[in-house]
CSV table of C-alpha atoms in Angstrom, one decimal:
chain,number,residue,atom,x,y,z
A,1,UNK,CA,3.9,-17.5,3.2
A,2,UNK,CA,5.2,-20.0,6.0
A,3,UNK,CA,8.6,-18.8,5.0
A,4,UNK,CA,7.7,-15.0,5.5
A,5,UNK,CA,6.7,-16.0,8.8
A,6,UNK,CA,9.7,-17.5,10.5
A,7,UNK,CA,12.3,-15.2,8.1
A,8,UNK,CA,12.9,-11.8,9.3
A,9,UNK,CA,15.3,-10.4,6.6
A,10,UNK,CA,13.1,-9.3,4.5
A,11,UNK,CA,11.3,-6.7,7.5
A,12,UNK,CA,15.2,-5.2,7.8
A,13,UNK,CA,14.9,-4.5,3.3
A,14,UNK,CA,11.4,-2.8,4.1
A,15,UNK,CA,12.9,-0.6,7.3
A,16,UNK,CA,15.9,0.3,4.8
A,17,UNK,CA,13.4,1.4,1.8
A,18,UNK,CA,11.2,3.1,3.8
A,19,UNK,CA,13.9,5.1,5.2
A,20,UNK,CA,15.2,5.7,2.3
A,21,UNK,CA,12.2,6.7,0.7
A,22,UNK,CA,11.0,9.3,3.4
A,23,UNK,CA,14.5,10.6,3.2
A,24,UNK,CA,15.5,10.5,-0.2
A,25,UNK,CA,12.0,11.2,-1.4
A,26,UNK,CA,12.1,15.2,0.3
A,27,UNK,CA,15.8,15.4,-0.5
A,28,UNK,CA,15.8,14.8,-4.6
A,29,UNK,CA,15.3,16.8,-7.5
A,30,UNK,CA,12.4,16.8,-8.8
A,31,UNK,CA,11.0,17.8,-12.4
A,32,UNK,CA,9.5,21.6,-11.9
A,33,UNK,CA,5.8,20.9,-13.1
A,34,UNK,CA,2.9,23.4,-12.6
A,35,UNK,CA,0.3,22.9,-10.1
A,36,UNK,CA,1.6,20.2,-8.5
A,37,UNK,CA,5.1,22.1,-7.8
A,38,UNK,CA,6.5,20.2,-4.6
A,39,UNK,CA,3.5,18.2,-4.3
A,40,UNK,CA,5.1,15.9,-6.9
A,41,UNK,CA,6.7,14.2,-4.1
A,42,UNK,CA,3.1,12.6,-2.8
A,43,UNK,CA,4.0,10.2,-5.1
A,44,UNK,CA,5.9,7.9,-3.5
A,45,UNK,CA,3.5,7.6,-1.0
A,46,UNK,CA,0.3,7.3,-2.8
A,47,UNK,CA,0.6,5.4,-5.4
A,48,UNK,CA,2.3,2.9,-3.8
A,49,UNK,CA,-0.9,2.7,-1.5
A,50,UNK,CA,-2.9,1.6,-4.6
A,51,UNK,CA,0.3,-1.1,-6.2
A,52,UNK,CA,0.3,-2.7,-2.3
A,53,UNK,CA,-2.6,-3.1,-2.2
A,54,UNK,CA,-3.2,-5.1,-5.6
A,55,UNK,CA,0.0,-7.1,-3.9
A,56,UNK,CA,-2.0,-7.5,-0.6
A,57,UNK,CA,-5.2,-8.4,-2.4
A,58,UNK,CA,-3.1,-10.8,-4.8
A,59,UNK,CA,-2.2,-12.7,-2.3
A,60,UNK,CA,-5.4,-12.8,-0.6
A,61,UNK,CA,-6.7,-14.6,-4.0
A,62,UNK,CA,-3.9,-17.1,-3.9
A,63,UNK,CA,-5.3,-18.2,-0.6
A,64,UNK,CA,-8.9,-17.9,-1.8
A,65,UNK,CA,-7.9,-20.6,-4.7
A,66,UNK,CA,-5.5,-22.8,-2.4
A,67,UNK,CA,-9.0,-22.7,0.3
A,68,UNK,CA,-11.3,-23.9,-2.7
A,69,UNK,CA,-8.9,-26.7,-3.5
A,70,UNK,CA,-8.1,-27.8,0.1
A,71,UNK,CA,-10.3,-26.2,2.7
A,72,UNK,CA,-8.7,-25.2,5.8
A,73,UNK,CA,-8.7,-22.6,8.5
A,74,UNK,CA,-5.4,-21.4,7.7
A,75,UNK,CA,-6.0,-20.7,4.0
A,76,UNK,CA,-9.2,-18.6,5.3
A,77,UNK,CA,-7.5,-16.8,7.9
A,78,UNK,CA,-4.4,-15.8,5.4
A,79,UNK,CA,-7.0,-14.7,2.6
A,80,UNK,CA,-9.2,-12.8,5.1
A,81,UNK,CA,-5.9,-10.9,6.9
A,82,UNK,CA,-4.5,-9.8,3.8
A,83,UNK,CA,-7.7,-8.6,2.2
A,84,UNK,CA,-8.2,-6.4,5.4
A,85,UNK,CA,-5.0,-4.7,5.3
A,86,UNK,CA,-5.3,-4.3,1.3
A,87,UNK,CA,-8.5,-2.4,2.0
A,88,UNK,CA,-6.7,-0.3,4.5
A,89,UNK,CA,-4.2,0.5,1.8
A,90,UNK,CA,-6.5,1.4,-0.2
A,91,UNK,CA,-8.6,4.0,2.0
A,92,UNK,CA,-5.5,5.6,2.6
A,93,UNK,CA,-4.8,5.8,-0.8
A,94,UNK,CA,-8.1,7.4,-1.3
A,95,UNK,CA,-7.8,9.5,1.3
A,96,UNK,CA,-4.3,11.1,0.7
A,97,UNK,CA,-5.8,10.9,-2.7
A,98,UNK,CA,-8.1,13.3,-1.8
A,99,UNK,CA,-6.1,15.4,0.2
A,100,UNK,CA,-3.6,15.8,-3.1
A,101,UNK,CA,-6.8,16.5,-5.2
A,102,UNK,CA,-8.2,19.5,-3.2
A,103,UNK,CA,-4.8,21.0,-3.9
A,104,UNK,CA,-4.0,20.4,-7.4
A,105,UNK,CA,-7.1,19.4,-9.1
A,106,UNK,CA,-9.2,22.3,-6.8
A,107,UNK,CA,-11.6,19.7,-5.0
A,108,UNK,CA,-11.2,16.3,-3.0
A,109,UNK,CA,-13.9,14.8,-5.8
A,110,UNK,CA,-13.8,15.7,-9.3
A,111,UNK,CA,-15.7,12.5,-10.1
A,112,UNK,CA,-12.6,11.3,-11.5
A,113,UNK,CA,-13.0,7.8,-13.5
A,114,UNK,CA,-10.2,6.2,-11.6
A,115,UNK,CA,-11.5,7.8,-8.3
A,116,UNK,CA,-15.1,6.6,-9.0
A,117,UNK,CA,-13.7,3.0,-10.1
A,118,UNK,CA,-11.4,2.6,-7.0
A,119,UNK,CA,-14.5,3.8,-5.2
A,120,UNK,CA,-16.1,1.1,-6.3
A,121,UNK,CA,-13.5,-1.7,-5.9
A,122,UNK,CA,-13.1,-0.6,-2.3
A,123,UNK,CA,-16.8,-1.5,-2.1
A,124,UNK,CA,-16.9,-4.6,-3.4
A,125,UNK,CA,-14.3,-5.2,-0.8
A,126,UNK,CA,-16.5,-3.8,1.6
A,127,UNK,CA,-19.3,-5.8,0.5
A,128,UNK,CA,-17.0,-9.0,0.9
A,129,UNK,CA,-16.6,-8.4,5.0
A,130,UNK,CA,-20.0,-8.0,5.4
A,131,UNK,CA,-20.1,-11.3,3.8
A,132,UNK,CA,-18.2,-12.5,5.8
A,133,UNK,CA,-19.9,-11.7,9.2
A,134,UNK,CA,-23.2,-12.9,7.8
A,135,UNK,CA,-22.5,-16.4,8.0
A,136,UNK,CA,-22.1,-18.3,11.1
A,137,UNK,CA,-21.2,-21.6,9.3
A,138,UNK,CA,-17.3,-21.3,9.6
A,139,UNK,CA,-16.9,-23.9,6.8
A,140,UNK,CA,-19.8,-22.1,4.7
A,141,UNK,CA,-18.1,-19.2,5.4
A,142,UNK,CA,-14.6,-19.9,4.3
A,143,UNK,CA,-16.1,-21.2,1.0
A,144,UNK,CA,-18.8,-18.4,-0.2
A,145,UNK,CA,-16.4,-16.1,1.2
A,146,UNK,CA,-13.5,-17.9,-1.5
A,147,UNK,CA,-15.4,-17.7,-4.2
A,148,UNK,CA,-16.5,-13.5,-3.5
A,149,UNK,CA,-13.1,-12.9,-3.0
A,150,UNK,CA,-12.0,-14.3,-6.6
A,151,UNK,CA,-14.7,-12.5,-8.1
A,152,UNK,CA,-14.0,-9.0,-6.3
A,153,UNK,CA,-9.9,-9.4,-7.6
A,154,UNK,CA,-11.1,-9.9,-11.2
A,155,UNK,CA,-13.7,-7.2,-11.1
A,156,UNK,CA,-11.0,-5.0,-9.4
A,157,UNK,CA,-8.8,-5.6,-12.2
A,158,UNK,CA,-10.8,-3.8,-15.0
A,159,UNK,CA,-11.8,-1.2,-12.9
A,160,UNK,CA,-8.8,0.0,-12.0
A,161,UNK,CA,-6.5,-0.9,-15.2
A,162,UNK,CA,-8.6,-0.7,-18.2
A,163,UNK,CA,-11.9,1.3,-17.7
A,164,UNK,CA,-9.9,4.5,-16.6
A,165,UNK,CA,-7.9,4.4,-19.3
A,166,UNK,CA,-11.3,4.3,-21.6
A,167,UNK,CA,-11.9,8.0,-21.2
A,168,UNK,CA,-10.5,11.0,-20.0
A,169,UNK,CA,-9.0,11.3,-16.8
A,170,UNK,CA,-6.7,13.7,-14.3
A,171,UNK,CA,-5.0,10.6,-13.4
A,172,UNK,CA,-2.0,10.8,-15.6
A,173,UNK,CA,-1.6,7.8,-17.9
A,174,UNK,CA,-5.5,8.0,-18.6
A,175,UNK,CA,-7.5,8.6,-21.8
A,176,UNK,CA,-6.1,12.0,-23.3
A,177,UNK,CA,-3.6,12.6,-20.1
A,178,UNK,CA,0.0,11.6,-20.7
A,179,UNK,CA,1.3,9.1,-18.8
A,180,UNK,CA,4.1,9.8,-16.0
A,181,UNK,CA,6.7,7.8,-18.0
A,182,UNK,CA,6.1,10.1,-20.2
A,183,UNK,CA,7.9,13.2,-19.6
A,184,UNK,CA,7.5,13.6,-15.6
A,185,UNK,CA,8.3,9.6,-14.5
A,186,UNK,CA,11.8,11.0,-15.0
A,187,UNK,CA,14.7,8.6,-13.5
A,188,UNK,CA,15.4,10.9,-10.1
A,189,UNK,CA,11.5,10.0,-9.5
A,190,UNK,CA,11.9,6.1,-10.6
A,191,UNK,CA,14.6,5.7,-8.5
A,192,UNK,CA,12.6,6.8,-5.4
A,193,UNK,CA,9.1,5.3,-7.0
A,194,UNK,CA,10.0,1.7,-7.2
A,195,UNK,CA,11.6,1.0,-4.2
A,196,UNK,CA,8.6,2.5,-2.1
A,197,UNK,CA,6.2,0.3,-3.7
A,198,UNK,CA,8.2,-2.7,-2.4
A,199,UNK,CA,8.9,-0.5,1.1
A,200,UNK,CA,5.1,-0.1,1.4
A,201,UNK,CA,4.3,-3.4,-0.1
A,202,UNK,CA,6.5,-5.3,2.5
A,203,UNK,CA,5.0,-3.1,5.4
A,204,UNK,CA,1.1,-4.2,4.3
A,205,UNK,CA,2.7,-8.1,4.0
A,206,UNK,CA,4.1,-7.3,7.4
A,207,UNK,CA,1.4,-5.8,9.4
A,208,UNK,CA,-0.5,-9.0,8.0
A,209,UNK,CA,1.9,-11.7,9.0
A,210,UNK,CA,1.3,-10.4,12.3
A,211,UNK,CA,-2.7,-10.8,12.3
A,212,UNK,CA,-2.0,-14.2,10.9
A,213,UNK,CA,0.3,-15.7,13.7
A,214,UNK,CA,-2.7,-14.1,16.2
A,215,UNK,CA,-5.3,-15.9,14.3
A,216,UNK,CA,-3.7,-19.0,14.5
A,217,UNK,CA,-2.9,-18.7,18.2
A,218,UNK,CA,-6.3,-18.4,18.2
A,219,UNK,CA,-7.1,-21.3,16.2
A,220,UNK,CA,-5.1,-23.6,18.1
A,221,UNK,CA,-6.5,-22.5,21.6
A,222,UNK,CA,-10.1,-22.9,20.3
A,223,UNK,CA,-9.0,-26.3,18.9
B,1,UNK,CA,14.2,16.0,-21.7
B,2,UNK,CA,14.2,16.5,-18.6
B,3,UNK,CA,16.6,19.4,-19.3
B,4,UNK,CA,13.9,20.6,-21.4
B,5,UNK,CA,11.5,20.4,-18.5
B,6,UNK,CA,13.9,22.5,-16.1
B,7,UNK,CA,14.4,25.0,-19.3
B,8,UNK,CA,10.9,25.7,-19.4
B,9,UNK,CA,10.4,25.6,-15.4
B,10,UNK,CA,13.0,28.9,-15.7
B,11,UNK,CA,10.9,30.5,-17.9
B,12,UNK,CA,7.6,30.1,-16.4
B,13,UNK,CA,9.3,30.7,-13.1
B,14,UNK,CA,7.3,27.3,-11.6
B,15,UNK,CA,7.7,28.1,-7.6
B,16,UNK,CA,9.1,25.4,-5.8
B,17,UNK,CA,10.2,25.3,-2.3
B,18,UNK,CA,14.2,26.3,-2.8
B,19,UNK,CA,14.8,28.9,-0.3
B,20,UNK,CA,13.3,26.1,2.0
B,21,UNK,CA,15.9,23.6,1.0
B,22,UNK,CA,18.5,25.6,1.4
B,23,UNK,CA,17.6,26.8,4.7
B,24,UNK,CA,18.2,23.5,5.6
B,25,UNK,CA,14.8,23.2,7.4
B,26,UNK,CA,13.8,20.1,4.9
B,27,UNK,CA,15.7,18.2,7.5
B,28,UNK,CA,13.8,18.8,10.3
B,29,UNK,CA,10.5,17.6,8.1
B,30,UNK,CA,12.8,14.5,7.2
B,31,UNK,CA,13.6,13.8,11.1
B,32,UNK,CA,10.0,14.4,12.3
B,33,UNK,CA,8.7,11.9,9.5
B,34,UNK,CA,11.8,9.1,10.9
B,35,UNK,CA,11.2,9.5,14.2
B,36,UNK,CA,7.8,8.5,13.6
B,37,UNK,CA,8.6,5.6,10.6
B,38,UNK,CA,10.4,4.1,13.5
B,39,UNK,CA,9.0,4.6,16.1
B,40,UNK,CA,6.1,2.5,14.6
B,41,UNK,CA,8.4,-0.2,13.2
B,42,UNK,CA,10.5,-0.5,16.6
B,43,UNK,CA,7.0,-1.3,17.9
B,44,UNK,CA,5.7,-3.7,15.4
B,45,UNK,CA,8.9,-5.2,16.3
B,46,UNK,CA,7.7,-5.9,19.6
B,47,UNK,CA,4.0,-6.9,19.1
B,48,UNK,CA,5.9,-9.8,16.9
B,49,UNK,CA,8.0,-10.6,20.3
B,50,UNK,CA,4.8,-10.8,22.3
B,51,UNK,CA,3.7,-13.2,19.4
B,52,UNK,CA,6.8,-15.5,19.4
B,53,UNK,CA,6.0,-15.9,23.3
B,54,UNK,CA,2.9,-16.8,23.0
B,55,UNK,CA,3.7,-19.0,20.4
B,56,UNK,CA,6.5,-21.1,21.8
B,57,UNK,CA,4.2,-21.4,25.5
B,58,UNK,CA,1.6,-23.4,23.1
B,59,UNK,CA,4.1,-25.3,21.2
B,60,UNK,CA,5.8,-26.3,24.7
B,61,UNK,CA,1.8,-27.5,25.7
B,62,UNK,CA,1.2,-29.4,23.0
């Protein structure tokens, strides 16, 4: 992390892919599918809503673990900054989620099981900044808040990943519903998909950099 | 099989946004969506210069 900070290359790879995926992304072919027709191309920047934010929350549970082991200020800050801007990943992704829903699956709701389990992950996220601002104790605080956080990621997990996949879903890749890879994933897509989960990835680990430096700023003027 | 896939879009006749494309019109969607990619990158560029100020004047205090 302290070498994201000071390094600025990796910001220039995230311009390029983003670019290149809001460019290249309209620009390809794409396999002609029913329903969705053109709408295939939400894909690269949906999903990769949903993959940064398991990145951003990730990371967030690294610092949760390093604050358990050796409490500071700094791992609490890092943790709680990228936890925010994973959750803000992931309301867009339900958002544009549901914008792509009304249109191909005829309502922004179907009570989907991967909607209704990231529904529920984003609450448990929820739940963990209300935590948060119910404890004065800083120290108390950083800790409880640790712990939650560690909890949240490994429930997240599950929901996601495995319980979708239990039953039937729209979501491709779910229960009876082929998986992209399978037919539709095709290579002009992959080539486009892959590098905008790192694009969007880098943007969320980014934007959070920046609310880190600020909250150490403030750190050391408080100190 | 994606040639399949294309094979099949033929014969259902799957509408997609060709006459669009070849309008060339896509590229004003593209330019809209860059103009505002980077507009919003050119300024997180400069929240992170306002950062390294403020930064360096607390280094140079300590």
């Amino acid at each position: 992390m302290k070498k994201l900070f000071k390094s600025n290359w990796w910001k220039y790879i995230c311009v390029c892919l983003l670019v290149y995926v809001s460019t290249w992304g309209l620009l390809s072919d794409v396999p002609r599918l029913p329903i969705l027709n053109e709408t295939i191309r939400v894909l690269h920047f949906h999903v990769p809503m949903w993959f940064g934010m398991i990145f951003l929350f990730l990371g967030s549970v690294i610092y949760s673990i390093k604050q358990l082991g050796n409490p500071s200020e700094r791992n609490d800050l890092i943790s709680c900054e990228l936890a925010k801007i994973g959750t803000i990943f992931g309301i867009l992704g339900i958002l544009t989620g549901m914008f792509w829903a009304t249109f191909t699956w005829g309502e922004p709701w179907s009570s989907d099981p991967k909607q209704n389990a990231s529904a529920v992950g984003l609450l448990i996220y929820f739940a963990y900044f209300f935590l948060r601002g119910s404890i004065t104790d800083e120290q108390q605080k950083a800790r409880i808040s640790a712990v939650y956080n560690i909890f949240a990621f490994v429930a997240l997990i599950p929901l996601l990943f495995i319980l979708p996949r239990m039953t039937d879903s729209l979501h491709p890749g779910n229960g009876g519903n082929p998986g992209f890879n399978a037919y539709d994933l095709d290579s002009s897509l992959r080539a486009i998909f892959y590098p905008a989960v790192i694009g969007w990835t880098l943007l969320g680990y980014w934007i959070a950099t920046l609310k880190i430096r600020k909250g150490l700023i403030e750190i050391k003027i408080d100190a | 099989m994606h040639s399949l896939f294309t094979l099949l879009a033929i014969i259902l006749q799957i509408p997609m946004a060709d006459s669009f494309r070849s309008d060339g019109k896509i590229y004003v969607v593209i330019a809209v969506i860059l103009i505002i990619l980077i507009g919003l990158i050119v300024y997180l560029f400069r929240i992170e210069r306002g950062l390294k100020k403020l930064e360096e004047r607390i280094e140079e205090k300590e």
